[in-house]
CSV table of C-alpha atoms in Angstrom, one decimal:
chain,number,residue,atom,x,y,z
A,1,MET,CA,0.0,26.9,-162.7
A,2,ILE,CA,-0.1,23.8,-165.0
A,3,LEU,CA,3.2,22.6,-163.7
A,4,LEU,CA,2.0,23.0,-160.2
A,5,VAL,CA,-1.0,20.9,-160.9
A,6,ILE,CA,1.0,18.2,-162.6
A,7,LEU,CA,3.6,18.2,-159.8
A,8,ALA,CA,0.8,17.8,-157.2
A,9,TYR,CA,-0.6,14.9,-159.3
A,10,ILE,CA,2.7,13.2,-159.5
A,11,PHE,CA,3.1,13.4,-155.7
A,12,PHE,CA,-0.3,11.9,-155.2
A,13,LEU,CA,0.6,9.1,-157.7
A,14,ILE,CA,3.7,8.3,-155.7
A,15,ALA,CA,1.7,8.0,-152.6
A,16,PHE,CA,-0.9,5.9,-154.3
A,17,VAL,CA,1.6,3.5,-155.7
A,18,LEU,CA,3.3,3.0,-152.4
A,19,TYR,CA,0.0,2.5,-150.6
A,20,SER,CA,-1.1,0.0,-153.2
A,21,TYR,CA,2.2,-1.8,-153.0
A,22,TRP,CA,2.0,-2.3,-149.4
A,23,GLY,CA,-1.7,-3.1,-149.5
A,24,ILE,CA,-1.1,-5.8,-152.1
A,25,ASN,CA,1.9,-7.1,-150.2
A,26,HIS,CA,-0.3,-7.3,-147.1
A,27,ILE,CA,-3.1,-9.4,-148.7
A,28,SER,CA,-0.5,-11.6,-150.4
A,29,THR,CA,0.8,-12.2,-146.9
A,30,TYR,CA,-2.4,-12.8,-145.2
A,31,GLY,CA,-4.6,-14.1,-147.9
A,32,TYR,CA,-5.4,-17.8,-148.2
A,33,ILE,CA,-4.7,-20.2,-150.9
A,34,GLY,CA,-7.5,-20.3,-153.5
A,35,ASP,CA,-9.4,-17.4,-152.0
A,36,SER,CA,-10.6,-14.1,-153.7
A,37,THR,CA,-7.6,-12.0,-152.8
A,38,HIS,CA,-5.8,-12.9,-156.0
A,39,THR,CA,-8.8,-11.7,-158.1
A,40,MET,CA,-9.1,-8.6,-156.1
A,41,LYS,CA,-5.4,-7.8,-156.7
A,42,ILE,CA,-5.8,-8.2,-160.4
A,43,ILE,CA,-9.0,-6.0,-160.4
A,44,TYR,CA,-7.3,-3.3,-158.4
A,45,ILE,CA,-4.1,-3.2,-160.5
A,46,VAL,CA,-6.1,-3.3,-163.9
A,47,VAL,CA,-8.5,-0.5,-162.8
A,48,SER,CA,-5.9,1.6,-161.3
A,49,SER,CA,-3.7,1.4,-164.4
A,50,ILE,CA,-6.6,2.2,-166.7
A,51,VAL,CA,-7.4,5.5,-164.7
A,52,ILE,CA,-3.8,6.5,-164.6
A,53,LEU,CA,-3.2,5.8,-168.3
A,54,THR,CA,-6.3,7.6,-169.3
A,55,THR,CA,-5.3,10.6,-167.3
A,56,VAL,CA,-1.8,10.6,-168.8
A,57,VAL,CA,-3.2,10.3,-172.3
A,58,LEU,CA,-5.6,13.1,-171.7
A,59,LEU,CA,-3.0,15.5,-170.3
A,60,ILE,CA,-0.7,14.7,-173.3
A,61,THR,CA,-3.5,15.4,-175.8
A,62,MET,CA,-4.4,18.6,-174.1
A,63,SER,CA,-0.8,19.7,-174.1
A,64,MET,CA,-0.7,19.0,-177.8
A,65,GLY,CA,-3.7,21.1,-178.3
A,66,ILE,CA,-5.9,18.3,-179.6
A,67,ILE,CA,-8.5,18.8,-177.0
B,1,MET,CA,4.4,-13.7,-141.6
B,2,LEU,CA,2.2,-16.6,-142.4
B,3,GLU,CA,3.3,-19.5,-144.5
B,4,LYS,CA,1.1,-20.3,-147.4
B,5,ALA,CA,0.0,-23.5,-146.1
B,6,SER,CA,-1.2,-22.1,-142.7
B,7,PHE,CA,-4.3,-20.1,-141.9
B,8,TYR,CA,-3.2,-18.5,-138.7
B,9,PRO,CA,0.1,-18.0,-136.9
B,10,GLY,CA,1.1,-21.1,-134.9
B,11,GLN,CA,-1.1,-23.5,-136.8
B,12,ASP,CA,-0.2,-27.0,-136.5
B,13,SER,CA,-0.1,-28.5,-140.0
B,14,LYS,CA,-2.1,-31.6,-138.9
B,15,GLU,CA,-4.7,-29.7,-137.1
B,16,GLU,CA,-7.9,-30.2,-138.9
B,17,ILE,CA,-10.0,-27.0,-139.7
B,18,VAL,CA,-13.6,-27.6,-139.2
B,19,LEU,CA,-15.1,-24.2,-139.9
B,20,PHE,CA,-13.6,-21.2,-142.0
B,21,ILE,CA,-16.0,-18.4,-141.7
B,22,HIS,CA,-15.9,-15.1,-143.5
B,23,ARG,CA,-18.3,-12.3,-142.5
B,24,HIS,CA,-21.6,-12.2,-144.1
B,25,TRP,CA,-21.8,-10.5,-147.5
B,26,PHE,CA,-24.6,-8.2,-146.1
B,27,SER,CA,-22.1,-6.5,-143.7
B,28,TYR,CA,-20.3,-5.2,-146.7
B,29,VAL,CA,-23.3,-3.8,-148.5
B,30,ARG,CA,-23.1,-0.4,-146.8
B,31,TRP,CA,-19.6,0.0,-148.2
B,32,VAL,CA,-20.8,-0.9,-151.7
B,33,PHE,CA,-23.4,1.9,-151.4
B,34,THR,CA,-20.8,4.3,-150.2
B,35,ILE,CA,-18.3,3.6,-153.0
B,36,LEU,CA,-21.1,3.6,-155.7
B,37,LEU,CA,-22.2,7.0,-154.3
B,38,MET,CA,-18.5,8.2,-154.4
B,39,ALA,CA,-18.1,7.1,-158.0
B,40,ILE,CA,-21.4,8.6,-159.3
B,41,MET,CA,-21.1,11.9,-157.4
B,42,PRO,CA,-18.6,13.7,-159.8
B,43,ILE,CA,-20.4,12.4,-163.0
B,44,GLY,CA,-23.7,13.7,-161.5
B,45,ILE,CA,-22.1,17.1,-160.6
B,46,ILE,CA,-20.7,17.4,-164.2
B,47,LEU,CA,-24.1,16.4,-165.7
B,48,ILE,CA,-25.9,19.0,-163.7
B,49,MET,CA,-23.4,21.7,-164.6
B,50,TYR,CA,-23.6,20.7,-168.2
B,51,TYR,CA,-27.4,20.9,-168.5
B,52,GLN,CA,-27.3,24.2,-166.6
B,53,GLY,CA,-24.8,25.6,-169.1
B,54,SER,CA,-22.2,26.5,-166.5
B,55,TRP,CA,-19.8,23.5,-167.4
B,56,GLU,CA,-18.3,25.1,-170.5
B,57,GLY,CA,-17.7,28.3,-168.6
B,58,ILE,CA,-15.7,26.5,-166.0
B,59,PHE,CA,-13.8,24.2,-168.4
B,60,TYR,CA,-12.8,26.9,-170.7
B,61,TYR,CA,-12.3,29.4,-168.1
B,62,SER,CA,-8.5,29.1,-168.4
B,63,VAL,CA,-6.0,26.4,-169.8
B,64,SER,CA,-5.0,25.4,-166.3
B,65,SER,CA,-8.5,24.7,-165.2
B,66,LYS,CA,-8.6,21.8,-167.7
B,67,TYR,CA,-5.6,20.2,-166.2
B,68,PHE,CA,-6.8,20.8,-162.8
B,69,ILE,CA,-10.2,19.2,-163.4
B,70,ILE,CA,-8.7,16.1,-165.1
B,71,THR,CA,-6.0,15.6,-162.6
B,72,PHE,CA,-8.5,16.1,-159.8
B,73,LEU,CA,-11.0,13.6,-161.2
B,74,SER,CA,-8.2,11.2,-161.7
B,75,ALA,CA,-6.9,11.4,-158.1
B,76,TYR,CA,-10.5,11.3,-156.9
B,77,TYR,CA,-11.2,8.0,-158.7
B,78,LEU,CA,-7.9,6.5,-157.7
B,79,PHE,CA,-8.7,7.5,-154.1
B,80,THR,CA,-12.1,5.8,-154.5
B,81,ILE,CA,-10.5,2.6,-155.8
B,82,ALA,CA,-8.1,2.6,-152.9
B,83,PHE,CA,-11.0,3.1,-150.6
B,84,PHE,CA,-12.8,0.2,-152.0
B,85,PHE,CA,-9.7,-2.0,-151.9
B,86,THR,CA,-9.1,-1.1,-148.2
B,87,THR,CA,-12.6,-1.7,-147.1
B,88,TRP,CA,-12.8,-5.0,-149.0
B,89,VAL,CA,-9.6,-6.2,-147.4
B,90,GLU,CA,-11.0,-5.2,-143.9
B,91,TRP,CA,-14.1,-7.2,-144.5
B,92,TYR,CA,-12.7,-10.2,-146.3
B,93,LEU,CA,-9.8,-10.9,-144.0
B,94,ASP,CA,-12.0,-10.7,-141.0
B,95,VAL,CA,-12.4,-14.4,-140.4
B,96,THR,CA,-13.1,-17.0,-137.7
B,97,ILE,CA,-11.5,-20.4,-137.8
B,98,VAL,CA,-12.6,-23.3,-135.9
B,99,THR,CA,-10.4,-26.3,-135.7
B,100,LYS,CA,-10.7,-29.6,-133.8
B,101,GLY,CA,-9.0,-28.0,-130.7
B,102,HIS,CA,-8.9,-24.2,-131.2
B,103,LEU,CA,-11.0,-21.2,-131.9
B,104,ILE,CA,-9.3,-18.3,-133.8
B,105,ASN,CA,-10.7,-15.0,-134.4
B,106,ILE,CA,-8.8,-12.8,-136.9
B,107,HIS,CA,-9.9,-9.2,-136.8
B,108,GLN,CA,-8.7,-6.9,-139.6
B,109,ASP,CA,-9.2,-3.4,-138.1
B,110,GLU,CA,-7.5,-1.4,-141.0
B,111,LEU,CA,-5.4,-2.4,-143.9
B,112,PHE,CA,-2.3,-2.5,-141.8
B,113,SER,CA,-3.9,-3.3,-138.5
B,114,ARG,CA,-4.6,-6.9,-137.7
B,115,LYS,CA,-5.5,-8.7,-134.5
B,116,VAL,CA,-5.5,-12.5,-134.0
B,117,ALA,CA,-7.0,-14.1,-131.0
B,118,GLU,CA,-6.5,-17.7,-130.3
B,119,GLN,CA,-8.3,-19.8,-127.7
B,120,SER,CA,-8.4,-23.5,-126.9
B,121,LEU,CA,-11.8,-25.2,-127.1
B,122,LEU,CA,-11.0,-26.7,-123.8
B,123,ARG,CA,-11.5,-23.3,-122.1
B,124,VAL,CA,-14.9,-22.7,-123.6
B,125,GLN,CA,-17.6,-22.4,-121.1
B,126,ASP,CA,-20.6,-21.2,-122.9
B,127,VAL,CA,-21.6,-20.5,-126.5
B,128,SER,CA,-24.5,-18.5,-127.5
B,129,SER,CA,-25.8,-16.9,-130.8
B,130,LYS,CA,-27.9,-13.9,-131.4
B,131,ILE,CA,-29.9,-12.8,-134.5
B,132,ASN,CA,-31.2,-9.4,-134.0
B,133,GLY,CA,-33.0,-7.2,-136.5
B,134,PHE,CA,-34.8,-7.4,-139.8
B,135,PHE,CA,-32.0,-8.1,-142.2
B,136,GLU,CA,-30.3,-10.5,-139.8
B,137,SER,CA,-33.4,-12.5,-139.7
B,138,ILE,CA,-33.9,-12.5,-143.4
B,139,PHE,CA,-30.4,-13.3,-144.5
B,140,HIS,CA,-29.6,-15.6,-141.5
B,141,PHE,CA,-26.5,-13.9,-140.0
B,142,GLY,CA,-25.8,-12.6,-136.5
B,143,THR,CA,-23.4,-12.6,-133.6
B,144,VAL,CA,-21.8,-15.5,-131.8
B,145,PHE,CA,-20.6,-15.2,-128.2
B,146,VAL,CA,-18.1,-17.5,-126.8
B,147,GLU,CA,-17.4,-17.3,-123.0
B,148,THR,CA,-14.1,-18.7,-121.9
B,149,ALA,CA,-12.8,-19.7,-118.6
B,150,GLY,CA,-10.3,-17.8,-116.5
B,151,GLU,CA,-8.9,-14.3,-117.4
B,152,GLN,CA,-9.0,-15.0,-121.1
B,153,PRO,CA,-11.1,-12.5,-123.0
B,154,ASN,CA,-14.4,-13.7,-124.3
B,155,PHE,CA,-15.1,-14.0,-128.1
B,156,LYS,CA,-17.6,-11.9,-129.9
B,157,MET,CA,-17.9,-12.7,-133.6
B,158,ILE,CA,-20.2,-10.4,-135.5
B,159,ASN,CA,-21.9,-10.8,-138.8
B,160,ILE,CA,-21.5,-14.6,-138.8
B,161,PRO,CA,-23.5,-16.5,-141.3
B,162,ASN,CA,-25.8,-19.1,-139.7
B,163,PRO,CA,-24.8,-18.3,-136.2
B,164,THR,CA,-26.9,-21.0,-134.6
B,165,VAL,CA,-25.1,-23.7,-136.5
B,166,VAL,CA,-21.7,-22.2,-135.8
B,167,ALA,CA,-22.5,-22.0,-132.0
B,168,SER,CA,-23.6,-25.6,-131.9
B,169,THR,CA,-20.6,-26.8,-133.8
B,170,ILE,CA,-18.3,-25.1,-131.4
B,171,LEU,CA,-20.1,-26.6,-128.4
B,172,LYS,CA,-20.1,-30.0,-129.9
B,173,LEU,CA,-16.3,-29.8,-130.7
B,174,HIS,CA,-15.8,-28.7,-127.1
B,175,GLU,CA,-17.7,-31.7,-125.8
B,176,GLU,CA,-15.8,-34.1,-128.0
B,177,LEU,CA,-12.5,-32.6,-127.0
B,178,VAL,CA,-13.4,-32.9,-123.3
B,179,GLU,CA,-14.6,-36.5,-123.7
B,180,SER,CA,-11.4,-37.5,-125.5
B,181,PHE,CA,-9.4,-36.1,-122.6
B,182,ASN,CA,-11.6,-37.9,-120.1
B,183,ASP,CA,-11.0,-41.2,-121.9
B,184,GLU,CA,-7.3,-41.0,-122.5
B,185,GLU,CA,-5.9,-38.7,-119.9
B,186,ARG,CA,-5.6,-39.1,-116.2
B,187,PHE,CA,-6.5,-36.2,-114.1
B,188,ASP,CA,-4.2,-35.6,-111.1
B,189,GLU,CA,-5.7,-33.0,-108.7
B,190,GLY,CA,-2.4,-32.6,-106.7
B,191,ALA,CA,-0.4,-31.8,-109.7
B,192,GLY,CA,0.7,-28.3,-110.4
B,193,VAL,CA,2.2,-26.6,-113.3
B,194,ASP,CA,5.7,-27.5,-112.2
B,195,SER,CA,5.0,-31.2,-112.2
B,196,VAL,CA,4.2,-31.2,-115.8
B,197,GLU,CA,7.1,-32.5,-117.8
B,198,PRO,CA,6.9,-32.4,-121.6
B,199,THR,CA,7.7,-35.8,-122.9
B,200,LYS,CA,8.4,-37.1,-126.3
B,201,LYS,CA,5.3,-38.0,-128.0
B,202,THR,CA,4.3,-39.7,-131.2
B,203,ASN,CA,3.0,-37.7,-134.1
B,204,LYS,CA,-0.4,-38.9,-133.3
B,205,GLU,CA,-0.3,-37.3,-129.9
B,206,ASN,CA,1.2,-34.0,-131.0
B,207,ASN,CA,-2.0,-32.1,-131.5
B,208,ARG,CA,-3.4,-33.3,-128.3
B,209,SER,CA,-0.2,-32.5,-126.4
B,210,LYS,CA,-0.1,-28.9,-127.9
B,211,LEU,CA,-3.6,-28.4,-126.7
B,212,LEU,CA,-2.8,-29.8,-123.4
B,213,TYR,CA,-0.1,-27.3,-122.5
B,214,THR,CA,-1.8,-24.3,-124.0
B,215,ALA,CA,-5.2,-25.1,-122.5
B,216,ASP,CA,-5.0,-26.6,-119.1
B,217,LEU,CA,-1.8,-27.5,-117.3
B,218,GLN,CA,-3.7,-29.5,-114.7
B,219,PHE,CA,-4.0,-32.4,-117.0
B,220,ILE,CA,-1.0,-34.7,-117.1
B,221,PRO,CA,-0.6,-36.9,-120.1
B,222,GLN,CA,-0.5,-40.6,-119.3
B,223,LYS,CA,2.9,-42.1,-120.3
B,224,LYS,CA,2.2,-44.8,-122.8
B,225,SER,CA,4.7,-47.6,-123.2
B,226,LYS,CA,6.4,-47.9,-126.5
B,227,PRO,CA,4.8,-50.3,-128.8
B,228,GLN,CA,6.6,-53.6,-128.9
B,229,PRO,CA,8.2,-54.7,-132.1
B,230,GLU,CA,6.6,-57.7,-133.8
B,231,ASN,CA,7.2,-60.4,-131.2
B,232,LYS,CA,6.1,-64.0,-131.0
B,233,VAL,CA,4.7,-64.8,-127.7
B,234,ILE,CA,4.7,-68.4,-126.5
B,235,VAL,CA,2.7,-68.9,-123.3
B,236,ILE,CA,3.8,-72.0,-121.5
B,237,GLN,CA,1.2,-73.0,-118.9
B,238,ASN,CA,1.2,-75.7,-116.2
B,239,PRO,CA,-1.6,-78.0,-117.2
B,240,ASN,CA,-2.7,-78.3,-113.5
B,241,ILE,CA,-3.9,-74.7,-113.7
B,242,HIS,CA,-6.8,-73.7,-115.9
B,243,ALA,CA,-5.4,-73.5,-119.4
B,244,GLU,CA,-8.0,-71.1,-120.6
B,245,LYS,CA,-6.9,-68.2,-118.4
B,246,ASP,CA,-5.6,-65.3,-120.5
B,247,VAL,CA,-2.4,-63.5,-119.8
B,248,LYS,CA,-3.0,-59.9,-119.1
B,249,GLN,CA,-0.9,-57.2,-120.7
B,250,ASN,CA,0.3,-56.0,-117.5
B,251,GLN,CA,1.6,-59.3,-116.3
B,252,ILE,CA,5.2,-59.4,-116.7
B,253,PRO,CA,6.6,-62.6,-118.3
B,254,GLN,CA,8.2,-65.0,-116.0
B,255,VAL,CA,10.8,-67.8,-116.0
B,256,VAL,CA,11.9,-68.8,-119.4
B,257,LYS,CA,13.1,-72.2,-120.4
B,258,VAL,CA,13.3,-73.4,-123.9
B,259,THR,CA,13.7,-77.1,-124.4
B,260,GLU,CA,16.1,-78.5,-127.0
B,261,SER,CA,13.3,-80.3,-128.8
B,262,GLN,CA,12.0,-77.0,-130.0
B,263,LYS,CA,15.3,-76.3,-131.9
B,264,ILE,CA,15.4,-72.5,-131.4
B,265,GLU,CA,18.5,-70.7,-132.2
B,266,LYS,CA,19.3,-68.8,-128.9
B,267,GLU,CA,21.2,-66.0,-130.7
B,268,ASN,CA,18.0,-64.9,-132.2
B,269,ILE,CA,16.3,-64.5,-128.9
B,270,LEU,CA,16.6,-60.7,-128.5
B,271,ARG,CA,14.4,-59.9,-125.7
B,272,THR,CA,13.1,-61.8,-122.8
B,273,ASN,CA,11.6,-60.3,-119.7
B,274,ILE,CA,12.0,-62.3,-116.6
B,275,ASP,CA,10.5,-61.4,-113.4
B,276,ASN,CA,10.6,-63.7,-110.5
B,277,THR,CA,8.9,-61.3,-108.1
B,278,LYS,CA,5.4,-62.1,-109.5
B,279,PRO,CA,3.6,-64.4,-107.2
B,280,ASN,CA,2.0,-66.4,-110.0
B,281,ASN,CA,4.5,-69.2,-110.9
B,282,ASN,CA,2.2,-71.3,-112.7
B,283,GLN,CA,2.5,-69.4,-116.0
B,284,LYS,CA,5.7,-69.3,-117.9
B,285,THR,CA,6.0,-66.8,-120.8
B,286,ILE,CA,8.7,-66.2,-123.3
B,287,ILE,CA,8.8,-63.3,-125.8
B,288,ILE,CA,10.8,-64.3,-128.8
B,289,GLN,CA,11.7,-62.1,-131.6
B,290,LYS,CA,12.8,-63.2,-135.0
B,291,THR,CA,12.8,-66.9,-134.0
B,292,LYS,CA,14.5,-69.2,-136.5
B,293,ILE,CA,13.5,-72.8,-136.5
B,294,ILE,CA,16.2,-75.1,-137.7
B,295,ASP,CA,14.3,-78.4,-137.8
B,296,LYS,CA,10.9,-77.4,-139.1
B,297,GLU,CA,9.6,-80.8,-139.2
B,298,LYS,CA,10.2,-81.4,-135.4
B,299,ALA,CA,9.3,-77.9,-134.4
B,300,LYS,CA,6.2,-77.8,-136.6
B,301,GLY,CA,3.2,-77.2,-134.3
B,302,ASP,CA,5.3,-76.1,-131.5
B,303,LEU,CA,6.2,-72.6,-132.4
B,304,GLU,CA,3.3,-71.3,-134.2
B,305,GLU,CA,2.6,-67.7,-133.4
B,306,GLY,CA,0.1,-67.4,-130.5
B,307,LYS,CA,0.4,-71.1,-129.9
B,308,VAL,CA,0.0,-72.2,-126.2
B,309,ILE,CA,2.4,-74.9,-125.4
B,310,LYS,CA,1.6,-77.0,-122.5
B,311,PHE,CA,3.9,-79.2,-120.5
């Protein structure tokens, strides 16, 4: 059951990364020089990375029995 | 794909952008509330369950439930972030660009769906603005309608800040463009599309030419003669005729004679236009390029630029 949950999460992460990649690529193409798209890209990448890293850390600590 | 220096496909690099309009910030407020609700909702549910005492029962129901809750929450928040990103891109890249000659409306439907509509300001027939509702009146935003001639679709730009100013600016640019064409171009009613032959134009005329062919093919650009190189013009007039009479530009120079006393090297006379067909034989004009005076003392006063020599 745990493996199934983690496998589903990994599939979701792959879809999320692909979508994000094409989305960022899209606004890099159609964004304008000096506008807010660059800031938005940084915010998006940073927040998404924090969420993913936190999840991974929590899963690892749970598997080690700390939580 | 757009180049980094351009704002819309097919933009002329020399075309000046007058207005660059994003949608009003208030039109994104509903998405902000939606995203905040999405972000708060799981936390609220957990807090409610925690205070009711049912949270620990669920969390410690089995080992797999912990993994499920954490991965579900992670996926949920990633989805929320992606949703926020998508709606922001749809809002932010929805822009209207007004240049000296064009009106461009870029509509970002979804993240991967984009529509660019471009129209010449020459085709604009009527521009109107509309501010409707409580929030639109308070925050000064609304809708701008641009009616165009022919079968071209009309423009409807929603959530535009200061729509009255935008509408008046578009109208003003349209009028300026029409005036510039009326001043510089010749309108030929009998000319059809086939009769328009693109001609080489100077850089200064490129923008106008582009507008010309995309906007209205009934206008034919007036062919302008190439600017003459730096020439010295000596006008030799018969003293019997009124000496003050100016030589018009369209008068073609006539019989040329250079006397020996002027000491001009004939090899350096590069261009002379002689036309004997003109009826006015009283004026004699010579166009001399790069004249070289051998005897400066004798020629002094005779060949000064713009000097009228009488004989």
